[in-house]
Coordinates of C-alpha atoms in Angstrom, one line a residue:
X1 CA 0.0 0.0 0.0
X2 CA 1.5 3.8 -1.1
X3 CA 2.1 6.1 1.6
X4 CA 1.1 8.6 -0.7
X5 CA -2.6 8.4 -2.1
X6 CA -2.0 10.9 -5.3
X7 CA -1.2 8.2 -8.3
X8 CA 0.7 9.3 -11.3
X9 CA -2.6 10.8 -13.2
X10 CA -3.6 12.8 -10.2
X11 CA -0.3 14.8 -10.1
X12 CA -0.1 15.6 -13.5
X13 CA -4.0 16.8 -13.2
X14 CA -3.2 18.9 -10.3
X15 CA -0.8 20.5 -12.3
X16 CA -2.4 20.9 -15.0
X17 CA -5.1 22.8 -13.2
X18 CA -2.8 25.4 -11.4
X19 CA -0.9 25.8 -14.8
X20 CA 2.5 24.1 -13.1
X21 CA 4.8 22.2 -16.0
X22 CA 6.4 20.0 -12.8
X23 CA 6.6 20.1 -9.2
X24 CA 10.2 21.0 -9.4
X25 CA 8.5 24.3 -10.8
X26 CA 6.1 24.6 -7.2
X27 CA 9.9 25.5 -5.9
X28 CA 11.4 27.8 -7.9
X29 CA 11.6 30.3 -5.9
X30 CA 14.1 28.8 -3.5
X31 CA 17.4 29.6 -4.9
X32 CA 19.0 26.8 -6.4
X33 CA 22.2 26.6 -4.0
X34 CA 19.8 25.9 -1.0
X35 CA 18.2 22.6 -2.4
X36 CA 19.5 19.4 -1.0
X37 CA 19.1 17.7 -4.4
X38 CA 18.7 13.6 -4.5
X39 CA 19.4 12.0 -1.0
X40 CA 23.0 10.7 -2.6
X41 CA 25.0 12.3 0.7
X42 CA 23.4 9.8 2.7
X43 CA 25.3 7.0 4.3
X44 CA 25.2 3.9 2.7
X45 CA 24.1 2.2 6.1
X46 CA 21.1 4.2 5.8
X47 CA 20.2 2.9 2.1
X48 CA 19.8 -0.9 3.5
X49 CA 16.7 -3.1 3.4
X50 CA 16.7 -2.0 7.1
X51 CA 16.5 1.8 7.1
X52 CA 14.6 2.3 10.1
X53 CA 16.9 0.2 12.1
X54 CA 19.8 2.0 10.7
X55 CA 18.8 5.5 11.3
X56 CA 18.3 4.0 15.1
X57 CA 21.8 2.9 15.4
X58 CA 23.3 6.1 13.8
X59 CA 21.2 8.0 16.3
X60 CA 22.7 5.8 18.9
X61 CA 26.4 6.1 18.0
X62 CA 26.2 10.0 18.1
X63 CA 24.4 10.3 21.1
X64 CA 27.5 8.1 22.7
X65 CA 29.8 10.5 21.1
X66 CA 28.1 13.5 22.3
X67 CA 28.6 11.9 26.0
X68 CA 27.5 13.8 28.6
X69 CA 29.1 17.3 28.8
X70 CA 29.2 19.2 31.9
X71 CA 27.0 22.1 31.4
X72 CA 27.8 25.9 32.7
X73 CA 25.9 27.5 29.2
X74 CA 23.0 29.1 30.4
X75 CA 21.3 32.1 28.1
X76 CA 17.7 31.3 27.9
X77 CA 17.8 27.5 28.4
X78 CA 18.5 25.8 31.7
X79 CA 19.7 22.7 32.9
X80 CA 17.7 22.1 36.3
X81 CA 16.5 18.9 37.9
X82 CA 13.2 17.1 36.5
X83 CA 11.8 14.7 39.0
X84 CA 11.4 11.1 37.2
X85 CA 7.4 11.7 38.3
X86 CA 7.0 14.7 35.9
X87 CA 7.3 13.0 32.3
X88 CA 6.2 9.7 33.8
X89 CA 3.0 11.2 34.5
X90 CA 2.7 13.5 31.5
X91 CA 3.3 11.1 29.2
X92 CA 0.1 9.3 30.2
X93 CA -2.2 8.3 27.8
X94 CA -5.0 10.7 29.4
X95 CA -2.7 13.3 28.6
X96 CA -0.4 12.3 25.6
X97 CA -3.4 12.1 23.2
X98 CA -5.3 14.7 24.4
X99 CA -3.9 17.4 21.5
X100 CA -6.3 20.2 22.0
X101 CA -9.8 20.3 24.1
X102 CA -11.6 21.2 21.7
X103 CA -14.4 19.0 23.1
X104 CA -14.2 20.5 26.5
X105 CA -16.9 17.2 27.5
X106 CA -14.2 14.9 26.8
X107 CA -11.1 17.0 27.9
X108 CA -12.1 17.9 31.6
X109 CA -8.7 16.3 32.5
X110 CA -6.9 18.5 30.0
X111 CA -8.6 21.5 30.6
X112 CA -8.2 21.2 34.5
X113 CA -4.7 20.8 33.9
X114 CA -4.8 24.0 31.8
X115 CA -6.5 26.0 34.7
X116 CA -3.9 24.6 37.2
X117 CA -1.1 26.2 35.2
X118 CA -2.6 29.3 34.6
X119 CA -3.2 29.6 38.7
X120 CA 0.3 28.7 39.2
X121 CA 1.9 30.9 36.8
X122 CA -0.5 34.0 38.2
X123 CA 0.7 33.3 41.5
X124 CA 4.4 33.4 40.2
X125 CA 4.0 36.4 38.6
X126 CA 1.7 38.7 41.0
X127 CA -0.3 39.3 38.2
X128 CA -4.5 38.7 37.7
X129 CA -4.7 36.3 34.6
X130 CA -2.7 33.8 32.5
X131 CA -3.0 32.0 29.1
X132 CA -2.5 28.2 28.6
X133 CA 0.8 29.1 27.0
X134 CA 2.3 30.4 23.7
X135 CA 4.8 28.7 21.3
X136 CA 8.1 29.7 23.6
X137 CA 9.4 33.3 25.3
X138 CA 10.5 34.5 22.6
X139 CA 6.8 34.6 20.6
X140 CA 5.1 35.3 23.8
X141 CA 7.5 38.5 24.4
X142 CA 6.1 39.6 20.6
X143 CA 2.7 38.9 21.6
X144 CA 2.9 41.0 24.6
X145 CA 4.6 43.6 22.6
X146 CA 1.3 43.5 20.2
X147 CA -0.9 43.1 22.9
X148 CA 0.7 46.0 24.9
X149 CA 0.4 48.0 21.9
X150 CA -3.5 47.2 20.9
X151 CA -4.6 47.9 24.8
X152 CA -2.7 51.3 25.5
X153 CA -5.5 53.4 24.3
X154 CA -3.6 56.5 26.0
X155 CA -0.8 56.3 23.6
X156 CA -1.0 56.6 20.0
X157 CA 2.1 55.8 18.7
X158 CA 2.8 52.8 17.8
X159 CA 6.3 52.7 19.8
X160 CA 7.4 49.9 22.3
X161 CA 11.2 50.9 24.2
X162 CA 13.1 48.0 24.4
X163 CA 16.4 47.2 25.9
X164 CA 19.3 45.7 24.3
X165 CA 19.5 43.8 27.5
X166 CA 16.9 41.8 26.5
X167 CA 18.2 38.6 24.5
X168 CA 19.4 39.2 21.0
X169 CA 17.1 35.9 19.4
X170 CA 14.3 37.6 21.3
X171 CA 14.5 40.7 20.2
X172 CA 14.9 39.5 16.7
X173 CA 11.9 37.0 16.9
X174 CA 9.9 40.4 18.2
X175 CA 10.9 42.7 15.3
X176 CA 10.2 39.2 12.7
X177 CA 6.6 38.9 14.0
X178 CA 5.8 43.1 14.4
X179 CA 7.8 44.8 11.8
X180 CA 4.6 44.3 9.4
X181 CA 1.8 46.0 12.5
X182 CA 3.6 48.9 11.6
X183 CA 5.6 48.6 15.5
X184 CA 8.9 50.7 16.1
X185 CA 11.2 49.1 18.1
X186 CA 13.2 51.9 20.1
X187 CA 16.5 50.1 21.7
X188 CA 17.8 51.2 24.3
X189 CA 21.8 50.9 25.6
X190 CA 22.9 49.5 28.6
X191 CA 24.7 50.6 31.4
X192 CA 28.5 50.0 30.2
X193 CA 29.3 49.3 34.4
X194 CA 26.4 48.2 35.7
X195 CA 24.9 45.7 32.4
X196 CA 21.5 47.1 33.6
X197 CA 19.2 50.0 32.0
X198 CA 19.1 53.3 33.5
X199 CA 16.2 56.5 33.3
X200 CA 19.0 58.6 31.7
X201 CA 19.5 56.0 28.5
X202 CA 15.4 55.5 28.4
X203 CA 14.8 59.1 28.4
X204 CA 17.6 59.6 25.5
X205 CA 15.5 56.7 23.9
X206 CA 12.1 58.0 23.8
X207 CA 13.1 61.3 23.2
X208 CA 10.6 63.1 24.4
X209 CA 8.0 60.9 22.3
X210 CA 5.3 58.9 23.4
X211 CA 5.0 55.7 23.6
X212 CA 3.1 52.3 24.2
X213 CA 5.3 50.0 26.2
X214 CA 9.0 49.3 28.0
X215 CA 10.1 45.8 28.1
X216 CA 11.8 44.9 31.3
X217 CA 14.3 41.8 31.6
X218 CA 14.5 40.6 34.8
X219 CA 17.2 39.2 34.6
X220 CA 18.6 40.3 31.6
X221 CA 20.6 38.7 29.2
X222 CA 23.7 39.5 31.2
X223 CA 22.4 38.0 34.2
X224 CA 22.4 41.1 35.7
X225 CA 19.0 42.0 38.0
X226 CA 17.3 45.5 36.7
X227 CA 15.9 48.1 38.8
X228 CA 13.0 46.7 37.8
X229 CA 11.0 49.3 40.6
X230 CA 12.7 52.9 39.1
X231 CA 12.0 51.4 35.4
X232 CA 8.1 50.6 36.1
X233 CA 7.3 53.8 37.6
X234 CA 9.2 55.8 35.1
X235 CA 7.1 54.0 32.6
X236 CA 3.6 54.6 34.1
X237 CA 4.3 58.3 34.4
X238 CA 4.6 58.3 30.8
X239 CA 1.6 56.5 30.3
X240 CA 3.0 53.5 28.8
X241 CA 2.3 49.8 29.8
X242 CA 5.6 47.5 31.0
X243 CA 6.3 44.6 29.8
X244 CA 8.2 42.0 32.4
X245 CA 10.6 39.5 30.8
X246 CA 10.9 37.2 33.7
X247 CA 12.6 33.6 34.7
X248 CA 10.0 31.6 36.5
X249 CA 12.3 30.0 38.6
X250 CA 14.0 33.4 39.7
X251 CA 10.3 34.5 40.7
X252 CA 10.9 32.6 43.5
X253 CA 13.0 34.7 45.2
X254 CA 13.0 37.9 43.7
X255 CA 9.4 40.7 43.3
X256 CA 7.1 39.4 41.1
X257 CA 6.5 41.8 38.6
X258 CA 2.7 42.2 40.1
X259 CA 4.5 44.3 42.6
X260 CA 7.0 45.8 40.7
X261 CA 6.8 49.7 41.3
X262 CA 5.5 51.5 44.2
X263 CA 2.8 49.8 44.8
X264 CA 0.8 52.7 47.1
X265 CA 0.3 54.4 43.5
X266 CA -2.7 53.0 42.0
X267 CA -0.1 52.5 38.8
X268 CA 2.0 49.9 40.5
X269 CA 2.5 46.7 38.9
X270 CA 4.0 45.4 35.6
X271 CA 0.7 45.0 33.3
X272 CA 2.3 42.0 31.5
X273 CA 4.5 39.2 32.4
X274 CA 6.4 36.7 30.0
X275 CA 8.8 34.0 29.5
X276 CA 10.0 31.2 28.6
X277 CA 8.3 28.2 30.8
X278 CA 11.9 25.7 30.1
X279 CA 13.1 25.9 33.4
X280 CA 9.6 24.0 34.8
X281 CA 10.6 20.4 33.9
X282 CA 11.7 20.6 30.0
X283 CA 14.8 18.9 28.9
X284 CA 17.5 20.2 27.2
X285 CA 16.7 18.5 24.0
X286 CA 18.6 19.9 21.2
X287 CA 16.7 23.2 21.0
X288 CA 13.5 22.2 22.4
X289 CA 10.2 22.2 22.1
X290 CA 10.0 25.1 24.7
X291 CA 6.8 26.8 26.2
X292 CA 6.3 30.4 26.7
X293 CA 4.0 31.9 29.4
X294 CA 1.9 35.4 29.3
X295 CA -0.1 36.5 32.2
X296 CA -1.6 40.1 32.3
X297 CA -3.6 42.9 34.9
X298 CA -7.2 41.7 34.9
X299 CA -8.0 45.1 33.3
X300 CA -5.9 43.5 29.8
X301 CA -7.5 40.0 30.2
X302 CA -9.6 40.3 27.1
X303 CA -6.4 40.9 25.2
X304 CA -4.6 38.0 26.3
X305 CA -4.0 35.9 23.3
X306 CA -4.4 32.2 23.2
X307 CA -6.3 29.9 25.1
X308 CA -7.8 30.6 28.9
X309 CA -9.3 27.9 30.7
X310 CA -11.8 29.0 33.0
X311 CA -13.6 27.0 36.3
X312 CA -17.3 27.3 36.9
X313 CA -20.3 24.9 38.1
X314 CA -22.8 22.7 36.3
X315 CA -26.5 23.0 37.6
X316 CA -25.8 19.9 40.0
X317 CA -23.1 22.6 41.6
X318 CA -20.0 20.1 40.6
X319 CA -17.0 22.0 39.6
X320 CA -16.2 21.9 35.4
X321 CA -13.8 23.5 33.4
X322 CA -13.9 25.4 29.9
X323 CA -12.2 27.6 27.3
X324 CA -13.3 30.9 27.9
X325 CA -12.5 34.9 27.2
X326 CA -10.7 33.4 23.5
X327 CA -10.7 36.1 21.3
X328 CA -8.8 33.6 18.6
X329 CA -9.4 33.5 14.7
X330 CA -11.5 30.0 15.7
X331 CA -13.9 31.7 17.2
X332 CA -14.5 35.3 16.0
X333 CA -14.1 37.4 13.1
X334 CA -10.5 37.6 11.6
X335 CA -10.0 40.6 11.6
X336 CA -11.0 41.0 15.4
X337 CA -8.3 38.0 16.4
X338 CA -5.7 39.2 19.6
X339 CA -3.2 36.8 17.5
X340 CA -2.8 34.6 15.0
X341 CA -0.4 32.9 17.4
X342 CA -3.4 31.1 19.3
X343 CA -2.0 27.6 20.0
X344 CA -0.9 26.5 23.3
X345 CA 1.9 24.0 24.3
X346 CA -0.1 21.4 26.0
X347 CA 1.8 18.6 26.5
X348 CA 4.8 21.1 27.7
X349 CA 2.0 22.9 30.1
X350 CA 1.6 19.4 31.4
X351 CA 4.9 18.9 32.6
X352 CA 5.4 21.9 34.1
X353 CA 2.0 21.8 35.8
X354 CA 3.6 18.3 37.3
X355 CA 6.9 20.1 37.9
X356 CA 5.5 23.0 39.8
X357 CA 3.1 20.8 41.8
X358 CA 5.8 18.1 42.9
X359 CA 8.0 21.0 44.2
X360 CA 5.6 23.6 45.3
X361 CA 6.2 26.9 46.5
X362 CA 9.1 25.9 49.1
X363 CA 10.6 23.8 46.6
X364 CA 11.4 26.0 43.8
X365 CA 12.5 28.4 46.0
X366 CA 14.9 26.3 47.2
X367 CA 15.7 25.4 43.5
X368 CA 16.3 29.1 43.1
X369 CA 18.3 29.6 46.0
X370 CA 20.7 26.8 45.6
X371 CA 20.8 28.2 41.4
X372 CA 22.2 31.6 43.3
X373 CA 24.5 30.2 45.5
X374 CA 26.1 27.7 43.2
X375 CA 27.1 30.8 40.3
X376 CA 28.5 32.5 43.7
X377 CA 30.7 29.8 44.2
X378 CA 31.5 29.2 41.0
X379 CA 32.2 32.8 40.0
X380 CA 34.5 32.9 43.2
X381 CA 36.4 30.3 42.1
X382 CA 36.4 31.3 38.2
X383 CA 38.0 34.7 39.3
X384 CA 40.6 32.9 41.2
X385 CA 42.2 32.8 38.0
X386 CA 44.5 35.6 36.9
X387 CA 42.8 37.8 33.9
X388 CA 39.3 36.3 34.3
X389 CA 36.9 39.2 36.5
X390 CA 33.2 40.4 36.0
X391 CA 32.3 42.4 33.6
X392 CA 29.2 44.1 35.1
X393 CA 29.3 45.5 39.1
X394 CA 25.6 44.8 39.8
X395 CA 23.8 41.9 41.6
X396 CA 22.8 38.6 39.4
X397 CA 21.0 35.8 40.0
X398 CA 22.2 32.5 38.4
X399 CA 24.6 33.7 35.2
X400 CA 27.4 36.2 34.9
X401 CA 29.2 37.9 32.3
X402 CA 32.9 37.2 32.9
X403 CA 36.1 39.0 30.9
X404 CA 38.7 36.7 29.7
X405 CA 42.3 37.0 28.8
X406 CA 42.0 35.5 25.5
X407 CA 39.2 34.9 22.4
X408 CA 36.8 33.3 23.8
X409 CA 35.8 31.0 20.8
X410 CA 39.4 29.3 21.7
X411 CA 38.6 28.9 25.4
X412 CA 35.1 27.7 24.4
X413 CA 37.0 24.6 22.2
X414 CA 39.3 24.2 24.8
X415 CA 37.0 22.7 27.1
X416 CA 34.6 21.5 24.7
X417 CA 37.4 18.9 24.1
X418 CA 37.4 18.7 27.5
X419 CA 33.8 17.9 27.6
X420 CA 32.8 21.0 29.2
X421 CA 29.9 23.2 27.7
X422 CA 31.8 26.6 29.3
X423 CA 29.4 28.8 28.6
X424 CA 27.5 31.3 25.9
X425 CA 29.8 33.9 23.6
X426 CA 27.8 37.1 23.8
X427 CA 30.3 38.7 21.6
X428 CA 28.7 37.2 18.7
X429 CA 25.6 39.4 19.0
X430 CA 27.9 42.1 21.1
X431 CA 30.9 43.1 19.6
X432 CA 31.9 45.4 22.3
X433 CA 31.7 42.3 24.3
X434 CA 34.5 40.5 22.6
X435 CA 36.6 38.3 25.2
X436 CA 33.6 37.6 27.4
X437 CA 32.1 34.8 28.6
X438 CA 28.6 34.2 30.1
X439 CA 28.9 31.2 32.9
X440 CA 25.7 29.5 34.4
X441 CA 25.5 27.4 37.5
X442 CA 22.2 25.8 38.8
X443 CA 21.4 24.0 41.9
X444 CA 22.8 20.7 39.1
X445 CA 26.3 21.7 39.4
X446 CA 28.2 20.5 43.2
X447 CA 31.5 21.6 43.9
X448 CA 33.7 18.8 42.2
X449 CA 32.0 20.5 39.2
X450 CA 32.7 23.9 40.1
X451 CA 36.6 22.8 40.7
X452 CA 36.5 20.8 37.6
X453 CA 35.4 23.9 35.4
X454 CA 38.2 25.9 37.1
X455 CA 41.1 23.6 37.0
X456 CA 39.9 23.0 33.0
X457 CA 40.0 26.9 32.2
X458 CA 43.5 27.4 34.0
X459 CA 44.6 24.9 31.7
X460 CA 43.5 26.4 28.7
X461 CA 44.6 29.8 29.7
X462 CA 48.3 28.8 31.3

C-alpha cells in the first residue's frame, strides 16, 4: 500500500489545473544553491533493506559521542533537575493524546490541567490572569509587545522601548513577528558598568515621544537584575504599559512583577509578564520544544492571546472547566483575532503543571536559592584565575558575564574537548563584548563541578 494516495494521473491533473509544467516548478523560488538535491549524501548504512533500524543505530552512535558534557551554558535555556514523576506522569495516555480540548466534555482532565497552570503561573507572577501558554518566550514577548500595543488606548504611537539587554534571538523574533503591524522598536543601551538599563538612556530613547510600552528583563541577558522598581514607575508616568521579561524560577526569590513599582500608586505593577516556561521540567533537548508563558492585569485579560481555561459549576453545583475569554481566529471574526499565534503547548504545560506541583512553593524556591548560590561559588572560584573578572558590578541571580584574557571561541573549544559546555559567547551578537564569557550554574552543578570547570579553564589559559 502507497504512503502517498496521489497516483501518477492525479499529479499531472493537479498540475495541469494550477498551470504548473512539474513540481520542481512549485519550488522555484528557493534559490538553487539551498536545495538538498537527490538524497545521494546519505550513508550507505542508511540505504539498506533496514533503514529504520539503521537511522536508530546512527542516532545511537552520536548520542555516545556527544557523551554527557558538563554544562555551565546558560542564556535562555537551563539545565535544572526534573523529577522522574514529571514526564512519567505527562506522558500518560490521558494526557499524551489529548492534543487540543476542543471537546471540553471529553477533555475535563486537559482542561483542568490548563487551569492549574494558569493559577500557578498567576501566583508566580503577582499578576491577575494567564493563558495556557504560547509557542516559547520569545513569541510570547512579541505577543505581549502586540498586545501592549493594541490595549494602550492613551498612547498613540505605535512605539514599544526595548532594551538591548533583553536577548538578542528575542528581540529578533519580536521585530520578525511586528515589523509588518507597523511597531517601532526603540532600543535602548545599557549601562557599560552596571549591564542594567538606566532612566538617563530610556529618556535619551524616547526622546521626548510617546510611547506604548517598556520591556523589562528581569534578569537580563547579562544576568544582571534590573531596577525593575525605578523602570516601572518611570514608565507609568509616561503613560506606557511595562512589559516584564521574567525567569520563572527566579520568581521565586525575587518581586514578582505584580509588585513591581511603588505599589501605594494606584499605577504599580508590571501589566504584563512573559517568559519562557523551560526551566519547569523541559529537557534540554537539542533546541526544544519550549513553552512560553503570558499573564496580564485583569484590566488586559480580554487581550490576552491564546487559550484561557476557566472554572465554573454545572446545575448539580459540581466544579467543570472550559475555554473561555478566547478572542482567537476560531472563534471570531479575523480581523477582530488578539493573535494569529493562538496555539498553546499542552503537552509542555503538562509537565510543568507536574513540575510545579511536585515541588511547590518551598521547593522552587529552594531550587532558586541553591541556582544563586552555586554561580557565587562558582564565580568565586572562576576569578581565582589571573585575567578572568566580572564584567558588570551589579547583583545577578544565576549567570554572569565574565572577561577573559583571551578569544573566547578558543577557550570555548578548549573545554569543549574537554567535555565542558563553558558557557555562551555574547560577543557574537555584542561586539563590544568580545573576550567575554557568560557562565551558568544551577542547583545541578556540586562543587567537584565547580573545581572541575576551574582547573579546566586554568589549563586552557596557562
Amino acid at each position: 500500500m502507497p504512503f502517498i494516495p496521489h497516483t501518477p494521473e492525479d499529479t499531472s491533473e493537479m498540475l495541469a489545473t494550477i498551470g504548473a509544467a512539474s513540481i520542481e516548478e512549485l519550488f522555484d523560488e528557493i534559490p538553487p544553491e539551498l536545495r538538498a538535491g537527490d538524497i545521494s549524501g546519505l550513508a550507505q548504512s542508511l540505504m539498506r533493506p533496514e533503514p529504520e533500524m539503521a537511522v536508530a543505530r546512527l542516532m545511537q552512535e552520536r548520542a555516545r559521542a556527544d557523551g554527557e558534557p558538563l554544562c555551565f551554558l546558560g542564556a535562555g535555556a537551563y539545565e535544572h533537575h526534573i523529577p522522574a514523576a514529571v514526564w512519567q506522569l505527562a506522558t500518560r495516555g490521558e494526557f499524551y493524546s489529548a492534543y487540543t480540548p476542543y471537546q471540553a466534555e471529553a477533555s475535563q482532565g486537559t482542561l483542568q490541567v490548563l487551569y492549574e497552570f494558569q493559577s500557578m503561573m498567576t501566583a508566580l507572577t503577582g499578576l491577575d490572569a494567564s493563558n495556557a501558554s504560547l509557542y516559547d518566550g520569545a513569541s510570547a514577548l512579541a505577543e505581549a509587545a502586540l498586545m501592549a500595543v493594541r490595549a494602550n488606548r492613551k498612547v498613540k504611537d505605535k512605539r514599544v522601548l526595548m532594551p538591548a539587554s533583553v536577548h538578542p534571538f528575542y528581540r529578533q523574533t519580536v521585530r520578525s513577528i511586528v515589523r509588518h503591524q507597523g511597531i517601532e522598536l526603540v532600543e535602548v543601551p545599557y549601562d557599560p558598568t552596571g549591564g542594567h538599563t538606566t532612566i538617563s538612556a530610556l529618556e535619551q530613547a524616547a526622546a521626548g515621544k510617546p510611547f506604548a510600552a517598556l520591556v523589562i528583563p528581569q534578569p537580563n541577558v547579562f544576568g544582571v537584575l534590573e531596577e525593575v522598581d525605578s523602570l516601572t514607575d518611570w514608565a507609568h508616568q509616561h503613560n506606557a504599559l511595562v512589559i516584564g521579561l521574567v525567569n520563572p524560577v527566579a520568581l521565586a526569590l525575587l518581586s514578582p512583577p505584580g509588585e513591581w513599582g511603588t505599589q501605594s500608586e494606584k499605577s504599580g505593577g508590571a501589566d504584563i509578564a512573559c517568559g519562557e516556561g523551560q526551566p519547569l521540567g523541559m529537557p534540554l533537548a537539542s533546541g526544544g520544544p519550549y513553552l512560553g508563558f503570558l499573564c496580564c492585569t485583569q484590566a488586559l485579560v480580554r487581550q490576552l492571546p491564546g487559550r484561557i481555561a476557566g472554572k465554573t459549576l454545572d446545575l448539580d453545583g459540581n466544579p467543570g472547566y472550559t475555554l473561555t475569554l478566547q478572542a482567537r481566529e476560531q472563534h471570531i471574526r479575523r480581523s477582530k483575532a488578539t493573535s494569529n499565534i493562538c496555539t498553546n503547548q499542552g503537552l509542555l504545560v503538562t509537565a510543568a503543571t507536574i513540575h510545579l506541583s511536585l515541588l511547590g512553593a518551598e521547593g522552587l524556591e529552594r531550587v532558586a536559592a541553591a541556582c544563586h548560590a552555586n554561580t557565587r561559588a562558582l564565580i568565586a572560584r572562576l576569578c581565582e584565575i589571573p585575567g578572568i573578572e566580572p564584567v558588570f558590578d551589579r547583583p545577578v541571580f544565576h549567570e554572569q558575564l565574565l572577561r577573559l584574557p583571551r578569544p573566547t571561541e578558543d577557550i570555548l573549544k578548549a573545554l569543549a574537548a574537554e567535555n565542558i559546555l563553558a558557557g555562551f559567547n555574547l560577543g557574537r551578537s555584542y561586539p563590544e563584548l568580545d573576550g567575554s564569557l557568560l557562565v551558568c550554574a544551577t542547583e545541578t552543578r556540586t562543587e567537584s563541578d565547580i573545581d572541575r570547570f576551574r582547573d579546566a579553564l586554568g589549563r586552557a589559559l596557562s
